[in-house]
Amino acid sequence: MKKILLFSLLFISLQAYADQWYVLNYQQAVEAKNLLDQQSQVISYCGCCDNSPKEQIDIQKVKIGKWEGSKKNENLYYIKIDGYNSTANKPFSEGVDLAYIHLIKTDGLAYNVANELSLEVDPCTDPFSFKIKNNKKIKNRKKDKSNKNFSLNNLFHFDINSNKLILFS
């Protein structure tokens, strides 16, 4: 009886683990962020899941987060996308599994991000077509962040590095 119970628990725990590329090392996280920073939209779709819809995510910001489930002194990370789910018409702010995020290439097909990063993955789907819909609710995100200082009507200048407001005379 103990063997049956142990086998059942092991089988259930293996099925509960579906994340292929949610947890990343730092280099993988940086490469994923760099790739996703070049995208305006991605498609969230779990080809391995029953009845999973293909959802368009309009990207506003891509972040690298420290994965809290790691053991002490482990440097593990995840990718978080902030934006808008245009398919479900609601805000989107989630950590994502790269095995189930797809980017649209110039041929009009959605390709798996983990595959594009040469990570060993089974996305359970071949590249697929997806018609991107334009979402007017989302402002285009600014990708150039080289100039973090700004001025207003030549009256003052705010230096973001020193957090000082400088008045012009």
Coordinates of N, CA, C and O in Angstrom, one line a residue:
M1 N 0.8 -1.2 0.0 CA 0.0 0.0 0.0 C 0.9 1.3 0.0 O 0.5 2.2 -0.7
K2 N 2.0 1.2 0.8 CA 2.9 2.4 0.8 C 3.5 2.7 -0.5 O 3.6 3.8 -0.9
K3 N 3.8 1.6 -1.3 CA 4.4 1.8 -2.6 C 3.4 2.4 -3.6 O 3.8 3.3 -4.4
I4 N 2.1 2.0 -3.5 CA 1.1 2.6 -4.3 C 0.9 4.1 -4.0 O 0.9 5.0 -4.9
L5 N 0.9 4.4 -2.7 CA 0.8 5.8 -2.3 C 2.0 6.7 -2.7 O 1.8 7.8 -3.2
L6 N 3.2 6.1 -2.5 CA 4.4 6.8 -2.9 C 4.4 7.0 -4.4 O 4.7 8.1 -4.9
F7 N 4.1 6.0 -5.2 CA 4.0 6.2 -6.7 C 3.0 7.2 -7.1 O 3.3 8.0 -8.0
S8 N 1.8 7.2 -6.5 CA 0.8 8.2 -6.8 C 1.2 9.6 -6.5 O 1.0 10.5 -7.3
L9 N 1.9 9.8 -5.4 CA 2.4 11.1 -5.1 C 3.5 11.6 -6.0 O 3.5 12.7 -6.5
L10 N 4.4 10.7 -6.4 CA 5.4 11.0 -7.4 C 4.8 11.3 -8.7 O 5.2 12.3 -9.4
F11 N 3.8 10.6 -9.2 CA 3.2 10.8 -10.5 C 2.5 12.2 -10.5 O 2.6 12.9 -11.4
I12 N 1.8 12.5 -9.4 CA 1.1 13.8 -9.3 C 2.1 14.9 -9.3 O 1.9 15.9 -10.0
S13 N 3.2 14.8 -8.6 CA 4.1 15.9 -8.5 C 4.8 16.1 -9.8 O 5.1 17.2 -10.2
L14 N 5.0 15.0 -10.6 CA 5.7 15.2 -11.9 C 4.7 15.9 -12.9 O 5.1 16.7 -13.7
Q15 N 3.4 15.6 -12.8 CA 2.5 16.3 -13.7 C 2.2 17.7 -13.3 O 1.9 18.5 -14.1
A16 N 2.4 18.0 -12.0 CA 2.1 19.4 -11.6 C 3.3 20.4 -12.0 O 3.1 21.5 -12.1
Y17 N 4.4 19.8 -12.4 CA 5.5 20.6 -12.8 C 5.5 20.8 -14.3 O 5.8 19.9 -15.1
A18 N 5.0 22.0 -14.8 CA 4.8 22.2 -16.2 C 5.8 23.2 -16.7 O 5.9 23.4 -17.9
D19 N 6.5 24.0 -15.8 CA 7.3 25.0 -16.3 C 8.6 24.5 -16.9 O 9.3 23.8 -16.3
Q20 N 8.8 24.9 -18.1 CA 10.1 24.4 -18.8 C 11.1 25.5 -18.7 O 12.3 25.2 -18.4
W21 N 10.8 26.8 -19.0 CA 11.8 27.9 -19.0 C 11.2 29.1 -18.3 O 11.3 30.2 -18.8
Y22 N 10.6 28.9 -17.1 CA 10.2 30.0 -16.3 C 11.4 30.5 -15.5 O 11.7 31.6 -15.4
V23 N 12.2 29.5 -14.9 CA 13.3 29.8 -14.1 C 14.6 29.8 -15.0 O 14.8 28.8 -15.7
L24 N 15.4 30.8 -14.9 CA 16.5 31.0 -15.8 C 17.8 31.4 -15.0 O 17.7 31.9 -13.9
N25 N 18.9 31.1 -15.6 CA 20.1 31.6 -15.0 C 20.3 33.1 -15.5 O 19.5 33.5 -16.3
Y26 N 21.2 33.8 -15.0 CA 21.3 35.3 -15.3 C 21.5 35.5 -16.8 O 20.9 36.4 -17.4
Q27 N 22.4 34.8 -17.4 CA 22.7 34.9 -18.8 C 21.5 34.7 -19.7 O 21.2 35.4 -20.6
Q28 N 20.8 33.6 -19.4 CA 19.5 33.3 -20.1 C 18.5 34.4 -20.0 O 17.8 34.8 -20.9
A29 N 18.4 34.9 -18.8 CA 17.4 36.0 -18.5 C 17.8 37.3 -19.3 O 16.9 37.9 -19.8
V30 N 19.0 37.6 -19.3 CA 19.5 38.8 -20.1 C 19.2 38.6 -21.6 O 18.7 39.5 -22.2
E31 N 19.5 37.4 -22.1 CA 19.3 37.2 -23.5 C 17.8 37.2 -23.8 O 17.4 37.8 -24.9
A32 N 17.0 36.7 -22.9 CA 15.5 36.7 -23.2 C 15.0 38.1 -23.1 O 14.2 38.5 -23.9
K33 N 15.5 38.9 -22.1 CA 15.0 40.3 -22.0 C 15.4 41.1 -23.3 O 14.6 41.8 -23.8
N34 N 16.6 40.9 -23.7 CA 17.1 41.6 -24.9 C 16.2 41.2 -26.2 O 15.9 42.1 -26.9
L35 N 15.9 40.0 -26.3 CA 15.0 39.5 -27.4 C 13.6 40.1 -27.3 O 13.1 40.7 -28.2
L36 N 13.1 40.1 -26.1 CA 11.7 40.6 -25.9 C 11.6 42.1 -25.9 O 10.6 42.6 -26.3
D37 N 12.7 42.8 -25.6 CA 12.7 44.2 -25.7 C 12.6 44.7 -27.1 O 12.2 45.8 -27.4
Q38 N 12.9 43.8 -28.1 CA 12.8 44.2 -29.5 C 11.4 44.0 -30.0 O 11.1 44.3 -31.2
Q39 N 10.5 43.4 -29.2 CA 9.1 43.1 -29.7 C 8.1 44.1 -29.2 O 8.2 44.6 -28.0
S40 N 7.1 44.4 -29.9 CA 6.0 45.2 -29.5 C 4.9 44.3 -28.9 O 4.2 44.7 -28.0
Q41 N 4.7 43.1 -29.5 CA 3.7 42.1 -29.1 C 4.4 40.8 -29.0 O 5.3 40.5 -29.8
V42 N 3.8 39.9 -28.2 CA 4.1 38.5 -28.2 C 2.8 37.7 -28.1 O 1.8 38.3 -27.8
I43 N 2.9 36.4 -28.4 CA 1.7 35.6 -28.2 C 1.9 34.7 -27.1 O 3.0 34.0 -27.0
S44 N 1.0 34.6 -26.1 CA 1.1 33.7 -25.0 C 0.2 32.5 -25.4 O -1.0 32.7 -25.6
Y45 N 0.9 31.3 -25.5 CA 0.1 30.1 -25.9 C 0.8 28.9 -25.4 O 2.0 28.7 -25.7
C46 N 0.1 28.1 -24.6 CA 0.7 26.8 -24.1 C 0.2 25.7 -25.0 O -1.0 25.3 -24.9
G47 N 1.0 25.3 -26.0 CA 0.6 24.2 -26.9 C 0.5 22.9 -26.2 O -0.2 22.0 -26.7
C48 N 1.1 22.8 -25.0 CA 1.0 21.5 -24.3 C -0.3 21.4 -23.4 O -0.5 20.4 -22.8
C49 N -1.0 22.5 -23.3 CA -2.1 22.6 -22.4 C -3.5 22.4 -23.1 O -3.6 22.8 -24.3
D50 N -4.4 21.7 -22.5 CA -5.7 21.6 -23.1 C -6.5 22.9 -23.2 O -6.5 23.6 -22.2
N51 N -7.1 23.2 -24.3 CA -7.9 24.4 -24.5 C -7.3 25.7 -24.1 O -7.9 26.6 -23.6
S52 N -6.0 25.8 -24.3 CA -5.2 27.0 -24.1 C -5.4 28.0 -25.2 O -5.1 27.7 -26.4
P53 N -6.0 29.2 -25.0 CA -6.2 30.2 -26.1 C -4.8 30.8 -26.5 O -3.9 30.9 -25.7
K54 N -4.8 31.3 -27.7 CA -3.6 32.1 -28.1 C -4.0 33.6 -27.8 O -5.0 34.1 -28.3
E55 N -3.2 34.2 -27.0 CA -3.5 35.5 -26.5 C -2.4 36.5 -26.9 O -1.2 36.3 -26.7
Q56 N -2.8 37.6 -27.5 CA -1.8 38.7 -27.9 C -1.5 39.5 -26.7 O -2.4 40.1 -26.0
I57 N -0.2 39.7 -26.4 CA 0.2 40.5 -25.3 C 1.0 41.7 -25.9 O 2.0 41.5 -26.5
D58 N 0.5 42.9 -25.7 CA 1.2 44.1 -26.1 C 2.1 44.5 -25.0 O 1.7 44.8 -23.9
I59 N 3.4 44.5 -25.3 CA 4.4 44.8 -24.3 C 4.6 46.2 -24.0 O 4.8 47.0 -24.9
Q60 N 4.6 46.6 -22.8 CA 5.0 47.9 -22.3 C 6.4 47.9 -21.7 O 7.2 48.7 -21.9
K61 N 6.7 46.8 -20.9 CA 8.0 46.7 -20.2 C 8.3 45.2 -20.0 O 7.5 44.4 -19.7
V62 N 9.6 44.9 -20.2 CA 10.1 43.6 -19.9 C 11.1 43.7 -18.7 O 12.0 44.6 -18.8
K63 N 11.0 42.9 -17.7 CA 11.9 43.0 -16.5 C 12.5 41.6 -16.2 O 11.9 40.6 -16.5
I64 N 13.6 41.7 -15.6 CA 14.2 40.5 -15.0 C 14.0 40.5 -13.5 O 14.3 41.5 -12.9
G65 N 13.4 39.4 -13.0 CA 13.1 39.4 -11.6 C 13.9 38.2 -10.9 O 14.3 37.3 -11.6
K66 N 14.2 38.4 -9.7 CA 14.9 37.4 -8.9 C 13.9 36.3 -8.5 O 12.9 36.7 -7.9
W67 N 14.2 35.1 -8.9 CA 13.2 34.0 -8.5 C 13.4 33.7 -7.0 O 14.4 33.3 -6.5
E68 N 12.3 33.9 -6.3 CA 12.3 33.7 -4.8 C 12.3 32.2 -4.4 O 12.6 31.9 -3.2
G69 N 12.0 31.3 -5.3 CA 12.0 29.9 -4.9 C 13.4 29.3 -4.9 O 13.5 28.1 -4.6
S70 N 14.4 30.0 -5.2 CA 15.8 29.5 -5.3 C 16.3 29.2 -3.9 O 15.9 29.9 -2.9
K71 N 17.2 28.3 -3.8 CA 17.9 28.0 -2.6 C 18.9 29.1 -2.3 O 19.2 29.9 -3.2
K72 N 19.3 29.1 -1.1 CA 20.3 30.2 -0.6 C 21.5 30.2 -1.6 O 22.0 29.1 -1.9
N73 N 21.9 31.3 -2.0 CA 23.1 31.5 -2.8 C 22.9 31.1 -4.3 O 23.9 31.0 -5.0
E74 N 21.7 30.7 -4.6 CA 21.4 30.3 -6.0 C 21.0 31.6 -6.7 O 20.2 32.4 -6.2
N75 N 21.6 31.8 -7.9 CA 21.2 33.0 -8.7 C 20.3 32.6 -9.8 O 20.8 32.4 -10.9
L76 N 19.0 32.6 -9.5 CA 18.0 32.2 -10.5 C 17.0 33.3 -10.7 O 16.7 34.1 -9.8
Y77 N 16.6 33.5 -11.9 CA 15.8 34.6 -12.3 C 14.6 34.2 -13.2 O 14.4 33.0 -13.6
Y78 N 13.7 35.1 -13.4 CA 12.5 34.9 -14.3 C 12.3 36.2 -15.1 O 12.8 37.3 -14.8
I79 N 11.5 36.1 -16.2 CA 11.2 37.2 -17.0 C 9.7 37.6 -16.7 O 8.8 36.8 -16.7
K80 N 9.5 38.9 -16.5 CA 8.2 39.4 -16.2 C 7.8 40.4 -17.4 O 8.7 41.3 -17.7
I81 N 6.6 40.3 -17.9 CA 6.2 41.2 -18.9 C 5.0 42.0 -18.4 O 4.1 41.4 -17.8
D82 N 5.1 43.3 -18.5 CA 4.0 44.2 -18.2 C 3.5 44.7 -19.5 O 4.2 45.1 -20.4
G83 N 2.2 44.7 -19.6 CA 1.5 45.2 -20.8 C 0.0 45.0 -20.8 O -0.6 45.2 -19.7
Y84 N -0.5 44.7 -21.9 CA -1.9 44.6 -22.0 C -2.3 43.3 -22.9 O -1.7 43.1 -23.9
N85 N -3.2 42.5 -22.4 CA -3.7 41.3 -23.1 C -4.8 41.8 -24.0 O -5.9 42.0 -23.6
S86 N -4.5 42.0 -25.3 CA -5.5 42.5 -26.2 C -6.5 41.5 -26.6 O -7.6 41.9 -27.0
T87 N -6.2 40.2 -26.4 CA -7.3 39.2 -26.6 C -8.3 39.2 -25.6 O -9.5 39.1 -25.8
A88 N -7.9 39.3 -24.3 CA -8.8 39.2 -23.2 C -9.3 40.6 -22.7 O -10.1 40.8 -21.8
N89 N -8.7 41.7 -23.4 CA -9.0 43.1 -23.0 C -8.8 43.4 -21.5 O -9.7 43.8 -20.8
K90 N -7.6 43.1 -21.0 CA -7.2 43.3 -19.6 C -5.7 43.5 -19.5 O -4.9 43.1 -20.3
P91 N -5.3 44.2 -18.4 CA -3.9 44.4 -18.2 C -3.2 43.1 -18.0 O -3.8 42.1 -17.5
F92 N -1.9 43.1 -18.3 CA -1.1 41.9 -18.2 C 0.2 42.2 -17.4 O 0.9 43.1 -17.8
S93 N 0.4 41.5 -16.3 CA 1.7 41.7 -15.6 C 2.0 40.4 -14.9 O 1.5 40.1 -13.8
E94 N 2.8 39.6 -15.6 CA 3.1 38.3 -15.1 C 4.5 37.8 -15.4 O 5.1 38.3 -16.4
G95 N 5.0 36.9 -14.6 CA 6.2 36.2 -15.0 C 5.8 35.2 -16.1 O 4.7 34.6 -16.0
V96 N 6.7 35.0 -17.0 CA 6.3 34.1 -18.2 C 7.3 32.9 -18.3 O 8.4 33.0 -18.0
D97 N 6.7 31.8 -18.8 CA 7.5 30.7 -19.2 C 7.9 30.8 -20.7 O 7.0 30.9 -21.5
L98 N 9.1 30.9 -21.0 CA 9.6 31.2 -22.4 C 9.1 30.1 -23.3 O 9.1 30.3 -24.5
A99 N 8.8 28.9 -22.8 CA 8.3 27.8 -23.6 C 6.9 28.1 -24.2 O 6.5 27.5 -25.2
Y100 N 6.2 29.0 -23.6 CA 4.9 29.3 -24.0 C 4.7 30.8 -24.4 O 3.5 31.3 -24.5
I101 N 5.8 31.4 -24.8 CA 5.7 32.8 -25.3 C 6.3 32.7 -26.7 O 7.3 32.1 -27.0
H102 N 5.6 33.4 -27.7 CA 5.9 33.3 -29.1 C 6.0 34.7 -29.6 O 5.3 35.6 -29.3
L103 N 7.0 34.9 -30.5 CA 7.2 36.2 -31.2 C 6.8 36.0 -32.7 O 7.0 35.0 -33.3
I104 N 6.3 37.1 -33.2 CA 5.9 37.1 -34.6 C 7.1 37.6 -35.5 O 7.6 38.7 -35.2
K105 N 7.4 36.8 -36.5 CA 8.5 37.1 -37.4 C 7.9 37.7 -38.7 O 6.7 37.8 -38.9
T106 N 8.8 38.2 -39.5 CA 8.4 38.8 -40.8 C 7.6 37.9 -41.7 O 6.8 38.4 -42.5
D107 N 7.7 36.6 -41.5 CA 6.9 35.7 -42.4 C 5.5 35.6 -41.9 O 4.7 34.8 -42.4
G108 N 5.1 36.3 -40.8 CA 3.8 36.2 -40.2 C 3.5 35.1 -39.3 O 2.4 34.9 -38.8
L109 N 4.5 34.3 -39.0 CA 4.3 33.1 -38.1 C 4.9 33.5 -36.7 O 5.8 34.2 -36.5
A110 N 4.3 32.8 -35.7 CA 4.7 33.0 -34.3 C 5.7 31.9 -34.0 O 5.3 30.7 -34.1
Y111 N 6.8 32.2 -33.5 CA 7.9 31.3 -33.2 C 8.1 31.3 -31.7 O 8.1 32.4 -31.0
N112 N 8.4 30.2 -31.1 CA 8.7 30.0 -29.7 C 9.9 30.7 -29.3 O 11.0 30.6 -29.9
V113 N 9.8 31.5 -28.2 CA 11.0 32.3 -27.7 C 12.1 31.4 -27.2 O 13.3 31.7 -27.5
A114 N 11.8 30.4 -26.5 CA 12.8 29.5 -26.0 C 13.6 28.8 -27.1 O 14.8 28.8 -27.1
N115 N 12.9 28.4 -28.2 CA 13.6 27.9 -29.4 C 14.5 29.0 -30.0 O 15.6 28.7 -30.4
E116 N 14.0 30.2 -30.1 CA 14.8 31.3 -30.7 C 16.0 31.6 -29.9 O 17.0 32.1 -30.4
L117 N 16.0 31.3 -28.6 CA 17.2 31.5 -27.7 C 18.0 30.2 -27.7 O 19.0 30.1 -26.9
S118 N 17.7 29.2 -28.5 CA 18.5 27.9 -28.6 C 18.4 27.2 -27.3 O 19.4 26.5 -26.9
L119 N 17.3 27.3 -26.5 CA 17.1 26.5 -25.3 C 16.4 25.2 -25.7 O 15.5 25.2 -26.6
E120 N 16.8 24.1 -25.0 CA 16.1 22.9 -25.3 C 14.7 22.9 -24.7 O 14.5 23.1 -23.5
V121 N 13.7 22.8 -25.6 CA 12.3 23.0 -25.2 C 11.4 22.1 -26.1 O 11.7 21.8 -27.3
D122 N 10.3 21.8 -25.6 CA 9.2 21.2 -26.3 C 8.0 22.1 -26.2 O 7.2 21.9 -25.2
P123 N 7.8 23.0 -27.1 CA 6.6 23.9 -27.0 C 5.3 23.3 -27.4 O 4.3 23.9 -27.3
C124 N 5.4 22.0 -27.9 CA 4.2 21.2 -28.3 C 3.4 21.9 -29.4 O 2.2 21.6 -29.6
T125 N 4.1 22.7 -30.2 CA 3.5 23.3 -31.4 C 4.5 23.7 -32.4 O 5.7 24.0 -32.0
D126 N 4.2 23.7 -33.6 CA 5.0 24.2 -34.7 C 4.7 25.7 -34.7 O 3.7 26.2 -34.2
P127 N 5.6 26.5 -35.5 CA 5.2 27.9 -35.7 C 3.8 28.0 -36.3 O 3.4 27.2 -37.1
F128 N 3.1 29.0 -35.8 CA 1.7 29.1 -36.3 C 1.4 30.6 -36.7 O 2.1 31.5 -36.3
S129 N 0.4 30.7 -37.5 CA 0.0 32.1 -37.9 C -0.9 32.7 -36.9 O -1.6 32.0 -36.2
F130 N -0.7 34.0 -36.7 CA -1.5 34.8 -35.8 C -1.7 36.2 -36.3 O -0.7 36.8 -36.6
K131 N -2.9 36.7 -36.4 CA -3.1 38.0 -36.9 C -3.1 39.0 -35.7 O -3.9 38.9 -34.8
I132 N -2.1 39.9 -35.7 CA -1.9 40.9 -34.7 C -3.0 42.0 -34.9 O -3.2 42.5 -36.0
K133 N -3.6 42.3 -33.8 CA -4.6 43.4 -33.8 C -4.0 44.6 -33.2 O -3.3 44.5 -32.2
N134 N -4.2 45.8 -33.8 CA -3.6 47.0 -33.2 C -4.5 47.4 -32.0 O -5.7 47.4 -32.1
N135 N -3.8 47.8 -31.0 CA -4.5 48.2 -29.7 C -4.2 49.7 -29.5 O -3.1 50.0 -29.2
K136 N -5.2 50.5 -29.6 CA -5.0 51.9 -29.4 C -5.0 52.3 -28.0 O -4.6 53.4 -27.6
K137 N -5.3 51.4 -27.1 CA -5.2 51.7 -25.6 C -3.7 51.7 -25.1 O -3.5 52.3 -24.1
I138 N -2.9 51.1 -25.9 CA -1.5 51.0 -25.5 C -0.6 52.0 -26.2 O -0.7 52.1 -27.4
K139 N 0.1 52.8 -25.5 CA 1.0 53.8 -26.1 C 2.3 53.0 -26.4 O 2.7 52.1 -25.7
N140 N 2.9 53.5 -27.5 CA 4.2 52.8 -27.9 C 5.2 53.1 -26.8 O 5.3 54.2 -26.3
R141 N 5.9 52.1 -26.4 CA 6.9 52.2 -25.3 C 8.1 52.8 -25.9 O 8.5 52.6 -27.1
K142 N 8.8 53.6 -25.1 CA 10.1 54.2 -25.5 C 11.2 53.2 -25.2 O 11.4 52.8 -24.1
K143 N 12.0 52.9 -26.3 CA 13.0 52.0 -26.1 C 14.4 52.7 -25.8 O 15.3 52.1 -25.3
D144 N 14.5 53.9 -26.2 CA 15.7 54.7 -26.0 C 15.7 55.3 -24.7 O 14.9 56.3 -24.5
K145 N 16.5 54.8 -23.8 CA 16.5 55.4 -22.4 C 17.9 56.0 -22.1 O 18.3 56.2 -21.0
S146 N 18.6 56.5 -23.2 CA 19.9 57.0 -23.0 C 19.9 58.4 -22.3 O 20.8 58.7 -21.6
N147 N 18.9 59.2 -22.6 CA 18.9 60.5 -22.0 C 17.8 60.5 -20.9 O 16.6 60.6 -21.2
K148 N 18.2 60.4 -19.7 CA 17.2 60.3 -18.6 C 17.0 61.6 -17.9 O 16.2 61.8 -17.0
N149 N 17.6 62.7 -18.4 CA 17.4 64.0 -17.9 C 16.3 64.7 -18.8 O 16.1 64.4 -19.9
F150 N 15.6 65.7 -18.2 CA 14.7 66.4 -19.0 C 14.6 67.9 -18.5 O 15.0 68.2 -17.4
S151 N 14.1 68.7 -19.4 CA 13.9 70.1 -19.2 C 12.5 70.5 -19.4 O 11.8 69.9 -20.3
L152 N 12.0 71.6 -18.8 CA 10.6 72.0 -19.0 C 10.7 73.5 -19.4 O 11.0 74.3 -18.5
N153 N 10.3 73.8 -20.6 CA 10.2 75.2 -21.1 C 11.4 76.1 -20.7 O 11.3 77.3 -20.4
N154 N 12.6 75.5 -20.7 CA 13.8 76.2 -20.3 C 13.8 76.9 -19.0 O 14.5 77.8 -18.8
L155 N 12.9 76.5 -18.1 CA 12.8 77.1 -16.8 C 13.6 76.4 -15.8 O 14.2 77.0 -14.9
F156 N 13.6 75.0 -15.9 CA 14.4 74.2 -15.0 C 14.9 72.9 -15.7 O 14.4 72.6 -16.7
H157 N 15.8 72.3 -15.0 CA 16.4 71.1 -15.5 C 16.4 70.1 -14.4 O 16.9 70.5 -13.3
F158 N 15.9 68.9 -14.6 CA 16.0 67.9 -13.5 C 17.1 66.8 -13.9 O 17.0 66.2 -15.0
D159 N 18.1 66.7 -13.1 CA 19.1 65.7 -13.3 C 18.8 64.4 -12.5 O 18.8 64.4 -11.3
I160 N 18.4 63.4 -13.3 CA 17.9 62.2 -12.6 C 19.0 61.4 -11.9 O 18.8 60.7 -10.9
N161 N 20.3 61.6 -12.3 CA 21.4 60.9 -11.6 C 21.6 61.5 -10.2 O 21.9 60.7 -9.3
S162 N 21.5 62.8 -10.1 CA 21.7 63.4 -8.8 C 20.4 63.7 -8.0 O 20.5 64.2 -6.9
N163 N 19.3 63.5 -8.7 CA 18.0 63.9 -8.2 C 17.9 65.3 -7.7 O 17.4 65.7 -6.7
K164 N 18.5 66.2 -8.5 CA 18.5 67.7 -8.2 C 17.7 68.4 -9.3 O 17.8 68.1 -10.5
L165 N 17.0 69.4 -8.9 CA 16.3 70.3 -9.7 C 17.1 71.6 -9.9 O 17.5 72.2 -8.9
I166 N 17.5 71.9 -11.1 CA 18.4 73.1 -11.3 C 17.5 74.1 -12.0 O 17.0 73.9 -13.1
L167 N 17.4 75.3 -11.4 CA 16.7 76.4 -12.0 C 17.6 77.2 -12.9 O 18.8 77.5 -12.6
F168 N 17.1 77.5 -14.1 CA 17.9 78.4 -15.0 C 17.7 79.8 -14.7 O 16.6 80.2 -14.3
S169 N 18.7 80.7 -14.8 CA 18.5 82.1 -14.4 C 18.5 82.9 -15.7 O 18.8 82.5 -16.7

